[in-house]
Coordinates of C-alpha atoms and ligand atoms in Angstrom, one line a residue:
X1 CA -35.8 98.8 194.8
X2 CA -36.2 102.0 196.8
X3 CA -33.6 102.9 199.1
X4 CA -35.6 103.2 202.0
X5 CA -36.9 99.4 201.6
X6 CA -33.2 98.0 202.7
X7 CA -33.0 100.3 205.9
X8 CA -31.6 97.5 207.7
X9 CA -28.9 96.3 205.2
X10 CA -25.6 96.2 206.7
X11 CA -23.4 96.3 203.7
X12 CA -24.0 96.0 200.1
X13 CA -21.0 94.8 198.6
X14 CA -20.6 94.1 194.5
X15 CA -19.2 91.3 194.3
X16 CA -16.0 91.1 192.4
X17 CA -16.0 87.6 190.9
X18 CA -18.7 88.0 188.5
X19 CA -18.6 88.8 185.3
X20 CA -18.9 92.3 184.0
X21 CA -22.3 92.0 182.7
X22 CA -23.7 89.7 185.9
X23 CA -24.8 91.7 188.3
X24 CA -24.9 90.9 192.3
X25 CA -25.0 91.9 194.8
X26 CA -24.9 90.6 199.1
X27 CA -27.2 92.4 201.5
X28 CA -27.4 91.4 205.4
X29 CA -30.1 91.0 208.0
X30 CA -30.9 89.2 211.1
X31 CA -33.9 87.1 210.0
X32 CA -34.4 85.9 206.4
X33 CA -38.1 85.1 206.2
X34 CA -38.8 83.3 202.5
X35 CA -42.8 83.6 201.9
X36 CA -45.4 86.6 202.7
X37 CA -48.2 84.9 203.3
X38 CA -49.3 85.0 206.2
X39 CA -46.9 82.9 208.9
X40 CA -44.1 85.0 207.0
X41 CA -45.9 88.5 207.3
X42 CA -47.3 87.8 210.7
X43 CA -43.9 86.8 211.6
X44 CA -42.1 89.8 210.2
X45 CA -44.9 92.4 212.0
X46 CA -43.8 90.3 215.2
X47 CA -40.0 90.7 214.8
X48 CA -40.3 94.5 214.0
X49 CA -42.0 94.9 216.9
X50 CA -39.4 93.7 219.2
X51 CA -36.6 95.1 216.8
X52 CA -35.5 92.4 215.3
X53 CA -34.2 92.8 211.6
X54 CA -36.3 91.1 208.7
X55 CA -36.5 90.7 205.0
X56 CA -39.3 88.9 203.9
X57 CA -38.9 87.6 200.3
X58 CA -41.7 86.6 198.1
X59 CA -42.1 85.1 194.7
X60 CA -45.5 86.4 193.4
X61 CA -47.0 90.1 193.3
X62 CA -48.6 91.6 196.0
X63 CA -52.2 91.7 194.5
X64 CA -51.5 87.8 193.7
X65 CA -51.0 86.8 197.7
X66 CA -53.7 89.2 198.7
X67 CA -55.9 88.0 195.5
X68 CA -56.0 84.4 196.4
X69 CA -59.5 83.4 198.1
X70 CA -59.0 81.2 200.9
X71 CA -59.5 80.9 204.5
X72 CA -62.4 82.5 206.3
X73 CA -62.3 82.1 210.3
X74 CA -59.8 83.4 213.0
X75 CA -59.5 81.8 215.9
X76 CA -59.2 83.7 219.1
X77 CA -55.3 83.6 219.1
X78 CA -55.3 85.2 215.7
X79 CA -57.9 87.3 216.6
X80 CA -55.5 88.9 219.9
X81 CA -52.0 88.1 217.4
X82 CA -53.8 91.3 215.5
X83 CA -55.1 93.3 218.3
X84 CA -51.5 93.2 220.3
X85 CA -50.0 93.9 216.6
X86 CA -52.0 97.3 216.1
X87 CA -53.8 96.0 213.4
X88 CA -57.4 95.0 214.4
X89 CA -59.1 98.5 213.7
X90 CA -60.9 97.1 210.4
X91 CA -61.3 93.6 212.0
X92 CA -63.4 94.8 214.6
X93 CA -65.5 97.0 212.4
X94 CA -65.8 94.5 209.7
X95 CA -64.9 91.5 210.9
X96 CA -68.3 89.2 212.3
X97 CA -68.0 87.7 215.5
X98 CA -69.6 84.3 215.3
X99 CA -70.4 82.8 218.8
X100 CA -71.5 78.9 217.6
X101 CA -71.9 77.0 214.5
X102 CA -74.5 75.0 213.3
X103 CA -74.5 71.4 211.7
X104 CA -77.1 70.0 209.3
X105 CA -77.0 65.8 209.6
X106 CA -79.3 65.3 206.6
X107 CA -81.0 68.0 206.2
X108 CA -81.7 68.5 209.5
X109 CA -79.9 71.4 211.6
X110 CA -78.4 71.8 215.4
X111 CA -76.2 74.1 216.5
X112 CA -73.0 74.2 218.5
X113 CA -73.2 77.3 220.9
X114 CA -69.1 77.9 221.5
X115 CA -69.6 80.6 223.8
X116 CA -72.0 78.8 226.4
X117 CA -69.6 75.5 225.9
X118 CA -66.2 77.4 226.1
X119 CA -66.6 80.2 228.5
X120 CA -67.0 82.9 226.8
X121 CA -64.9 82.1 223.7
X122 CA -66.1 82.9 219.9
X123 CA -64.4 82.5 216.4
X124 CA -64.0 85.9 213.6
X125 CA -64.9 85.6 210.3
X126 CA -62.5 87.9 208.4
X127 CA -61.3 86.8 205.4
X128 CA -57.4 86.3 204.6
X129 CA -57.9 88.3 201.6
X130 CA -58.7 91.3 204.8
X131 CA -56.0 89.7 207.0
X132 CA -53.3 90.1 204.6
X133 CA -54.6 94.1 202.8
X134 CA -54.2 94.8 206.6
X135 CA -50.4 93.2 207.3
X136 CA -49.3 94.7 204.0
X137 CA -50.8 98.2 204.6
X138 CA -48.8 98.3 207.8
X139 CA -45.7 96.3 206.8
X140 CA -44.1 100.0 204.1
X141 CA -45.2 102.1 207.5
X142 CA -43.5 100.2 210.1
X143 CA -40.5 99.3 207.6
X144 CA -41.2 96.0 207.2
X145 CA -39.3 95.3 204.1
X146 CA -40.7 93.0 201.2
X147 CA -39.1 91.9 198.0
X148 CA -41.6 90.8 195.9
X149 CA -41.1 88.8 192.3
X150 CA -38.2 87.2 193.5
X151 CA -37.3 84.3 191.5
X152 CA -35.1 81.2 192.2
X153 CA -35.0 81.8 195.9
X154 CA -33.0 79.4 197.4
X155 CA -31.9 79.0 201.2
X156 CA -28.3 77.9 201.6
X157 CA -25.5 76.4 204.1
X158 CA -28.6 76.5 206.9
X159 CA -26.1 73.8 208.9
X160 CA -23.5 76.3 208.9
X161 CA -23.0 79.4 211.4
X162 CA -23.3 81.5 208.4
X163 CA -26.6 80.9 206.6
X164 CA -27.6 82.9 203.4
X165 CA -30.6 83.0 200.7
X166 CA -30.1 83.5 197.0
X167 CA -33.0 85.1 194.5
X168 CA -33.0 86.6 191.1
X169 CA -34.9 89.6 190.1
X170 CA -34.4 92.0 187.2
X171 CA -31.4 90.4 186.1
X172 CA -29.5 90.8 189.3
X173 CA -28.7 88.0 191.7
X174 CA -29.1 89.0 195.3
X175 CA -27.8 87.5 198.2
X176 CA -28.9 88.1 201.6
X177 CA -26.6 86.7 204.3
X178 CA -28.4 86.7 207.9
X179 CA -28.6 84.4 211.5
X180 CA -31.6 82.5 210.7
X181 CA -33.8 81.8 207.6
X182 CA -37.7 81.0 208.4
X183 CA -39.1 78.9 205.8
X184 CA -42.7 80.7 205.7
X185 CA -43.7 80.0 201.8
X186 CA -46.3 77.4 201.9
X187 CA -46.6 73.5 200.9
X188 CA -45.1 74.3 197.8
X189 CA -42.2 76.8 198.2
X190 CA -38.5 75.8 198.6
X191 CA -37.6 75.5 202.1
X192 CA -39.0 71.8 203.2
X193 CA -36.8 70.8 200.1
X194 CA -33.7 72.4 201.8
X195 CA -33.8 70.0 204.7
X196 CA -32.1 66.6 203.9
X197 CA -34.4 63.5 203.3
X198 CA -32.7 61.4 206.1
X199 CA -33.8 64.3 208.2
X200 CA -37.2 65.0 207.2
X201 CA -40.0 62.5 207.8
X202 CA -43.9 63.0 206.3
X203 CA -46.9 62.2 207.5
X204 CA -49.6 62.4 205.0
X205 CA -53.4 61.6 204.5
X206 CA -54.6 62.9 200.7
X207 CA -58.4 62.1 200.5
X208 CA -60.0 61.3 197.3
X209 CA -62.3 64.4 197.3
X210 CA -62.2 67.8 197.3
X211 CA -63.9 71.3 197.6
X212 CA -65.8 73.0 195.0
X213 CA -66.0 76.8 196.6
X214 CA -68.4 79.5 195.1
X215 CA -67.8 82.9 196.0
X216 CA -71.0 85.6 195.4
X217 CA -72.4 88.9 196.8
X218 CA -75.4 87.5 198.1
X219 CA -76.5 87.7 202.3
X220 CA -75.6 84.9 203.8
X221 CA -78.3 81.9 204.5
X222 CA -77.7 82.3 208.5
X223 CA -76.2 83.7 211.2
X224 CA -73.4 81.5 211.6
X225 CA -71.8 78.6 209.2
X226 CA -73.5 75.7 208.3
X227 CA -71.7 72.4 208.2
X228 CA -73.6 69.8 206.7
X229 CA -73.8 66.3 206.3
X230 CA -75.5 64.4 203.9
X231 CA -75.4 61.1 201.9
X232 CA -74.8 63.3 198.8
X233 CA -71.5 64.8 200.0
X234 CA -70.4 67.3 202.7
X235 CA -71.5 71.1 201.9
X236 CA -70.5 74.1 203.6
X237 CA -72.6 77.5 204.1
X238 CA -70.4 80.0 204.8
X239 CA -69.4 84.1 204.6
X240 CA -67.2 87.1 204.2
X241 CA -69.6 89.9 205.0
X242 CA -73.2 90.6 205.5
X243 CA -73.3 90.8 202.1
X244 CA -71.1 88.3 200.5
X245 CA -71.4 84.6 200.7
X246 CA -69.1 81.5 200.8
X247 CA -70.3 77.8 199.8
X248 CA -68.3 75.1 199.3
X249 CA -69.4 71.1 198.1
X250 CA -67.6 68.6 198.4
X251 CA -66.7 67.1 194.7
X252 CA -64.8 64.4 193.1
X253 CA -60.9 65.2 192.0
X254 CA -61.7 65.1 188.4
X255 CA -64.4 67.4 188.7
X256 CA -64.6 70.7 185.9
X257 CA -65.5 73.5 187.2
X258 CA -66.8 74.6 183.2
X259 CA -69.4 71.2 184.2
X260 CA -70.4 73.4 187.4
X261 CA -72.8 76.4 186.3
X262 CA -74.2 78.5 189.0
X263 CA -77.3 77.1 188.9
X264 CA -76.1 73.4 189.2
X265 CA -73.8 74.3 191.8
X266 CA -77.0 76.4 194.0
X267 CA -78.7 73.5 193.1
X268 CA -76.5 70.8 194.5
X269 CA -75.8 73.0 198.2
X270 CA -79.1 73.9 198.6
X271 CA -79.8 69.5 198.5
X272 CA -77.2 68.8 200.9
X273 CA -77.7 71.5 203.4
X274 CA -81.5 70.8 203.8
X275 CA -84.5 72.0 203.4
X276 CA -84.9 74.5 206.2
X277 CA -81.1 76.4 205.3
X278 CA -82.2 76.0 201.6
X279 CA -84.8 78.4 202.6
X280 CA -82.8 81.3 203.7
X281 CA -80.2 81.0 200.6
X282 CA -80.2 83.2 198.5
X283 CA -78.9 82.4 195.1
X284 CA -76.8 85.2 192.6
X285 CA -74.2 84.8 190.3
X286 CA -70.8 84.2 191.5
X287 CA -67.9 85.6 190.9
X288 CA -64.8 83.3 191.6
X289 CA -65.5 79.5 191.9
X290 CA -62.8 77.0 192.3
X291 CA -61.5 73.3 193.4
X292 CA -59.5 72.6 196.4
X293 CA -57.8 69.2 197.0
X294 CA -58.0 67.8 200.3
X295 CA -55.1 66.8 202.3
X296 CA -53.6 66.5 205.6
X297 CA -49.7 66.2 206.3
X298 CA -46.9 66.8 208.9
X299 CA -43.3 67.5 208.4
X300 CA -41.1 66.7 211.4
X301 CA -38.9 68.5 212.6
X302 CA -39.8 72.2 211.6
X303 CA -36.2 72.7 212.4
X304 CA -33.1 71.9 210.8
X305 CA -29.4 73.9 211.6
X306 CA -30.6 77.5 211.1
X307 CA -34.2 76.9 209.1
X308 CA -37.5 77.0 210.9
X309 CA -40.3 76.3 208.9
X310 CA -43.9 77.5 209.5
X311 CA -47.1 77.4 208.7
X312 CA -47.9 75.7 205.4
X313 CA -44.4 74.8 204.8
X314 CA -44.5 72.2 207.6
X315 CA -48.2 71.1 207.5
X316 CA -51.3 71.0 206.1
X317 CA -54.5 70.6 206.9
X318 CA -57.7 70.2 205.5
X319 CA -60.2 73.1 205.4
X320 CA -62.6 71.2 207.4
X321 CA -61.6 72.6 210.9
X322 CA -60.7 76.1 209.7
X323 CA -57.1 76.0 211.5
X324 CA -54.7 76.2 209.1
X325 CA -53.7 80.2 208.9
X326 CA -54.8 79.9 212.4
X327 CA -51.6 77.2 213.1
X328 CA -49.7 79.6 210.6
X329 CA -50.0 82.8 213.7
X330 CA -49.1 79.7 216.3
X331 CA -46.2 78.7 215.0
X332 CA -44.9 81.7 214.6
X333 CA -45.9 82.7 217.5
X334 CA -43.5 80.2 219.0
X335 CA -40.3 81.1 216.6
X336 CA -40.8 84.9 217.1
X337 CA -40.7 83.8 220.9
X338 CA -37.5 81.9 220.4
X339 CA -35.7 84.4 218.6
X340 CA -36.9 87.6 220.7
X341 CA -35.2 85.1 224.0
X342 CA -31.9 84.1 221.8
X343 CA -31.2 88.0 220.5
X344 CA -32.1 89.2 224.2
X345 CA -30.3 86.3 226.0
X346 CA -27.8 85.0 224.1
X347 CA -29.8 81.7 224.6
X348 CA -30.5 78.8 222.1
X349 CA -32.7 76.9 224.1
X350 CA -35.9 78.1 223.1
X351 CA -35.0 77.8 219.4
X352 CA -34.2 74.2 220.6
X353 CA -37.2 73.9 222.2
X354 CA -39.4 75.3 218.4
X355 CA -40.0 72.3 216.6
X356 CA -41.2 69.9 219.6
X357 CA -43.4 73.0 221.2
X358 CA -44.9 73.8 217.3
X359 CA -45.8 70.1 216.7
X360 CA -47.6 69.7 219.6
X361 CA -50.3 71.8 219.1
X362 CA -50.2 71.0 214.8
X363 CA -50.6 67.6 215.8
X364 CA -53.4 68.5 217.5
X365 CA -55.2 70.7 215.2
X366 CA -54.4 68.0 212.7
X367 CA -56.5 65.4 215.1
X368 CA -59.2 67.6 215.1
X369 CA -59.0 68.7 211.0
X370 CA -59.0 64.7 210.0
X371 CA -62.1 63.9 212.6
X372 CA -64.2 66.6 211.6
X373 CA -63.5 65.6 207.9
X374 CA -64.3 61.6 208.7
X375 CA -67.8 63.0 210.1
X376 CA -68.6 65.1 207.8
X377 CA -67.4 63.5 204.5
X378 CA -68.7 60.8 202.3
X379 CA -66.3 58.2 201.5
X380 CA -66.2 56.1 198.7
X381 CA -65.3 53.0 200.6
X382 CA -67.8 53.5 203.1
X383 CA -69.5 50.0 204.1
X384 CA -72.9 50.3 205.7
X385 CA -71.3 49.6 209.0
X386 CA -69.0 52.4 208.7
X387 CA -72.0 55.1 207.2
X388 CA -74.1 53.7 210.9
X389 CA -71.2 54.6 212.9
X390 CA -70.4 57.9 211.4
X391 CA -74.3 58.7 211.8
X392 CA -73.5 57.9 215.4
X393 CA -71.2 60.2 216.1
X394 CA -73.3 63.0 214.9
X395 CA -76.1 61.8 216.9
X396 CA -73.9 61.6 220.4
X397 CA -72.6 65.0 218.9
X398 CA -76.4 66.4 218.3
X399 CA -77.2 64.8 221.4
X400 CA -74.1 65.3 224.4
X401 CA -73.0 68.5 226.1
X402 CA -69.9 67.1 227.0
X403 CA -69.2 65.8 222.9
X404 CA -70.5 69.3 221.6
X405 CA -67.7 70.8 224.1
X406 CA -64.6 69.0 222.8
X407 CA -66.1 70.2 219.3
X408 CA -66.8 74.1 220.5
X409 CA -63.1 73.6 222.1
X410 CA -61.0 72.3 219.2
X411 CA -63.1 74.6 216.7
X412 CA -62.4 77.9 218.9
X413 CA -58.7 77.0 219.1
X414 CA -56.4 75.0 221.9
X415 CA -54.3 77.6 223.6
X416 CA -51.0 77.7 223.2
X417 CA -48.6 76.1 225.8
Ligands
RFL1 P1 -49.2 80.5 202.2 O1 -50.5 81.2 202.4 O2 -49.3 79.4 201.2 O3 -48.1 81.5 201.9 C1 -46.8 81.1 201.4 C2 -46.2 82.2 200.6 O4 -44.9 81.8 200.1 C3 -44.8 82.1 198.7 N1 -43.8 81.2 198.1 C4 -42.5 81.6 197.8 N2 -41.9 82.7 198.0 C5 -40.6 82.8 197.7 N3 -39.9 81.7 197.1 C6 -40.6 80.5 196.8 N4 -40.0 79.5 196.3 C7 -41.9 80.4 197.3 N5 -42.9 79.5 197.2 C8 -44.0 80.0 197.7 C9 -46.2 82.0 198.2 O5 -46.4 82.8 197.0 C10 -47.0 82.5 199.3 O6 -47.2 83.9 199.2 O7 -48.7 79.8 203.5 P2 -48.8 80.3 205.1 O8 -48.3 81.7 205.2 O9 -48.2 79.2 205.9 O10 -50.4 80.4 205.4 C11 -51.2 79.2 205.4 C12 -52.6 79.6 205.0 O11 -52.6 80.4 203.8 C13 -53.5 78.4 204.8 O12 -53.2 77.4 205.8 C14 -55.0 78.7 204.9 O13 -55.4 79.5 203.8 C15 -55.8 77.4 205.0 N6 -57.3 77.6 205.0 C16 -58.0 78.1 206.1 N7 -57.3 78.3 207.2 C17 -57.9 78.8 208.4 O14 -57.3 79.1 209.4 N8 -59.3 79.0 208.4 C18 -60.1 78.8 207.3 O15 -61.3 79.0 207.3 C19 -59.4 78.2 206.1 N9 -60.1 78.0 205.0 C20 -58.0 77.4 203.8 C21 -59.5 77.5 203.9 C22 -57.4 77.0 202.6 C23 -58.2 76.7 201.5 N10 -57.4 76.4 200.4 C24 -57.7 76.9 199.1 C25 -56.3 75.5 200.5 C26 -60.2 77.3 202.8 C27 -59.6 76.8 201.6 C28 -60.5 76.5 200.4
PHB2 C1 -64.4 79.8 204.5 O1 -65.3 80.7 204.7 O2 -63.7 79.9 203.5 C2 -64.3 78.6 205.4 C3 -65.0 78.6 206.6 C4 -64.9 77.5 207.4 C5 -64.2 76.4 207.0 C6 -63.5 76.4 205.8 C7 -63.6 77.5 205.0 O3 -64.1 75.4 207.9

């Protein structure tokens, strides 16, 4: 690792007790951050900014985090979270400011004007793939140091006043000693483990469906994103670029993606998002295409002795809504907070005061997530009295200002409080 890379190590001490040929050695900072995706590379960008001292530690390559295809709309707080960070200069050239979306109930579209609804108030699309190129480029610049490949990371004695985290890489152990550790690496990393079962309770809701996505550079079919509805399944037109297009269909968990040619897929959106989108789509061989499972689910607390989790460590939601990098950049928007006021003020209380604030708002976005799956979804066990009220709700929705504004409200992003 380059020397410059640990300009905020306090000590480096070899440590003695180990065997000759085991190599390890103990490195400090203020803020151990375990994950860079985004919550723990938004967070680090934040904590530089106000001189606070950060490792972020990461267990895959960089090209693998900045490979993975995922989401495609920023809300407006994570929209201003890269402006105030000095790192909107592509975004605003690139990025496409959508000001509504539309919705296709069987076949037939209506749209959902956000800006005439909210005030003003419009979504990005930018993919994540941009988002993180962009916290990366800046993280070497600004010092932001990154350890990537590390293996075994593990947090440890987070009760205690003197919290550390363990990895492996190369064949020497490193341990990092530091104030706080933020859990940042996603609903499968390490850190949710770390916190005792009698402390941690789960809230879950796994649906049995998921989303077949298609990636392809073709111009998208509109303007905006198409939702759509239909007794087939949910299906989903949307976009990275003027040139590159997004689809997803909703698909059963056993699907194979080898049963799911190109053409069978084109077929199968073009059915579900109706005749008059079907018209503007224009069909071209993809060149990624995968499943996504469905699910939505809550930790509480996000806190636990000197651990904070974020993001995807602590929820999940599904990719109906578009929120979940979106809570990612709110929750650490709330621990950065915390830890700016407890290095400035020698005060605890808005570290206290983390978990309840975060949940708050996920709980929220989580509301919003599950109802806009329910609407949109077909469900197996759907009785015919259940299918007449769903087609309700999109009828008030299709046909109430004040339903379409709760929609435009949620979708745009709930501020933070
Ligand atoms: P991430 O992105 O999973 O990053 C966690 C990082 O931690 C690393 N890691 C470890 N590192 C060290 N040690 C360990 N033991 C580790 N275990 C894991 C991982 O390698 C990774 O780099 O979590 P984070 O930062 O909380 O960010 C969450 C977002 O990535 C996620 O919520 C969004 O992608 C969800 N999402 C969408 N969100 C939106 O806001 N708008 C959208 O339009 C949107 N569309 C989507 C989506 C997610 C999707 N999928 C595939 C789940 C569309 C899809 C299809
Ligand atoms: C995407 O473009 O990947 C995307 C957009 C909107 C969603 C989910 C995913 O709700």
């Amino acid at each position: 690792m380059a020397p410059s890379t640990w300009c905020f190590i306090f000590g480096l001490i070899p440590n003695a007790a180990k065997a000759a040929d085991e190599k390890e050695e103990v490195l400090r900072t203020q803020v151990a951050i375990i994950g860079a995706g985004p919550a723990g590379m938004f967070l680090a960008h934040l904590l530089r900014a106000e001189g606070i001292e950060a490792v972020v530690i990461e267990r895959q390559t960089r090209d693998y985090v900045e490979g993975r295809v995922r989401a495609g709309v920023l809300e407006q707080i994570t929209v201003s979270m890269m402006e105030a960070l000095g790192l909107s200069a592509r975004m605003r050239r690139e990025g496409l400011v959508h000001n509504g979306i539309n919705i296709a109930v069987e076949g037939e579209p209506f749209r959902i004007d956000f800006a005439a609804l909210t005030g003003g108030s419009t979504v990005m699309v930018y993919g994540q793939q941009e988002v993180m190129r962009d916290l990366f480029d800046a993280a070497g610049p600004r010092g932001i140091d990154i350890v990537w490949q590390a293996e075994k990371v593990t947090p440890h004695d987070i009760t205690g006043d003197r919290p550390f985290v363990t990895w492996q890489k190369d064949g020497v152990e490193t341990r990092l000693d530091c104030d706080f550790i933020a859990g940042c690496d996603g609903y499968h990393g390490v850190s949710r483990g770390a916190m005792p079962s009698s402390v941690l309770k789960t809230f879950e809701r796994v649906y049995p469906f998921g989303w077949l996505g298609l990636l392809a550079d073709v111009p998208p079919a509109d303007e905006e994103l198409v939702y759509a509805k239909h007794s087939r399944g949910f299906a989903l037109a949307s976009m990275r670029s003027p040139t590159r297009s997004r689809y997803y269909i909703q698909c059963s968990l056993d699907e194979k993606l080898e049963d799911w040619p190109d053409d069978r897929f084109w077929d199968e959106a073009c059915l579900r998002l109706g005749p008059t989108v079907a018209a503007k789509v224009t069909r071209g061989p993809s060149f990624e295409k995968s499943i996504a499972p469905l699910r939505s689910s809550v930790c509480e607390p996000m806190r636990h002795g000197r651990l904070f989790l974020a993001g995807d460590a602590a929820h999940i939601v599904p990719p109906t809504g578009a929120k979940g990098l979106n809570l990612a950049v709110s929750d650490v928007t709330m621990l950065a907070e915390a830890l700016v006021a407890y290095y400035r003020t020698n005060s605890a209380h808005a570290l206290d005061g983390y978990s309840a604030r975060a949940l708050a708002r996920v709980w929220k976005a989580e509301r919003f997530s599950w109802w806009y799956t329910s609407l949109t979804h077909l469900f197996a066990d759907m009785d015919d009295f259940s299918r007449r009220i769903q087609a309700a709700e999109l009828d008030y929705i299709r046909t109430s200002p004040v339903a379409q504004r709760s929609l435009a409200e949620n979708y745009v992003g709930l501020p933070l409080s």
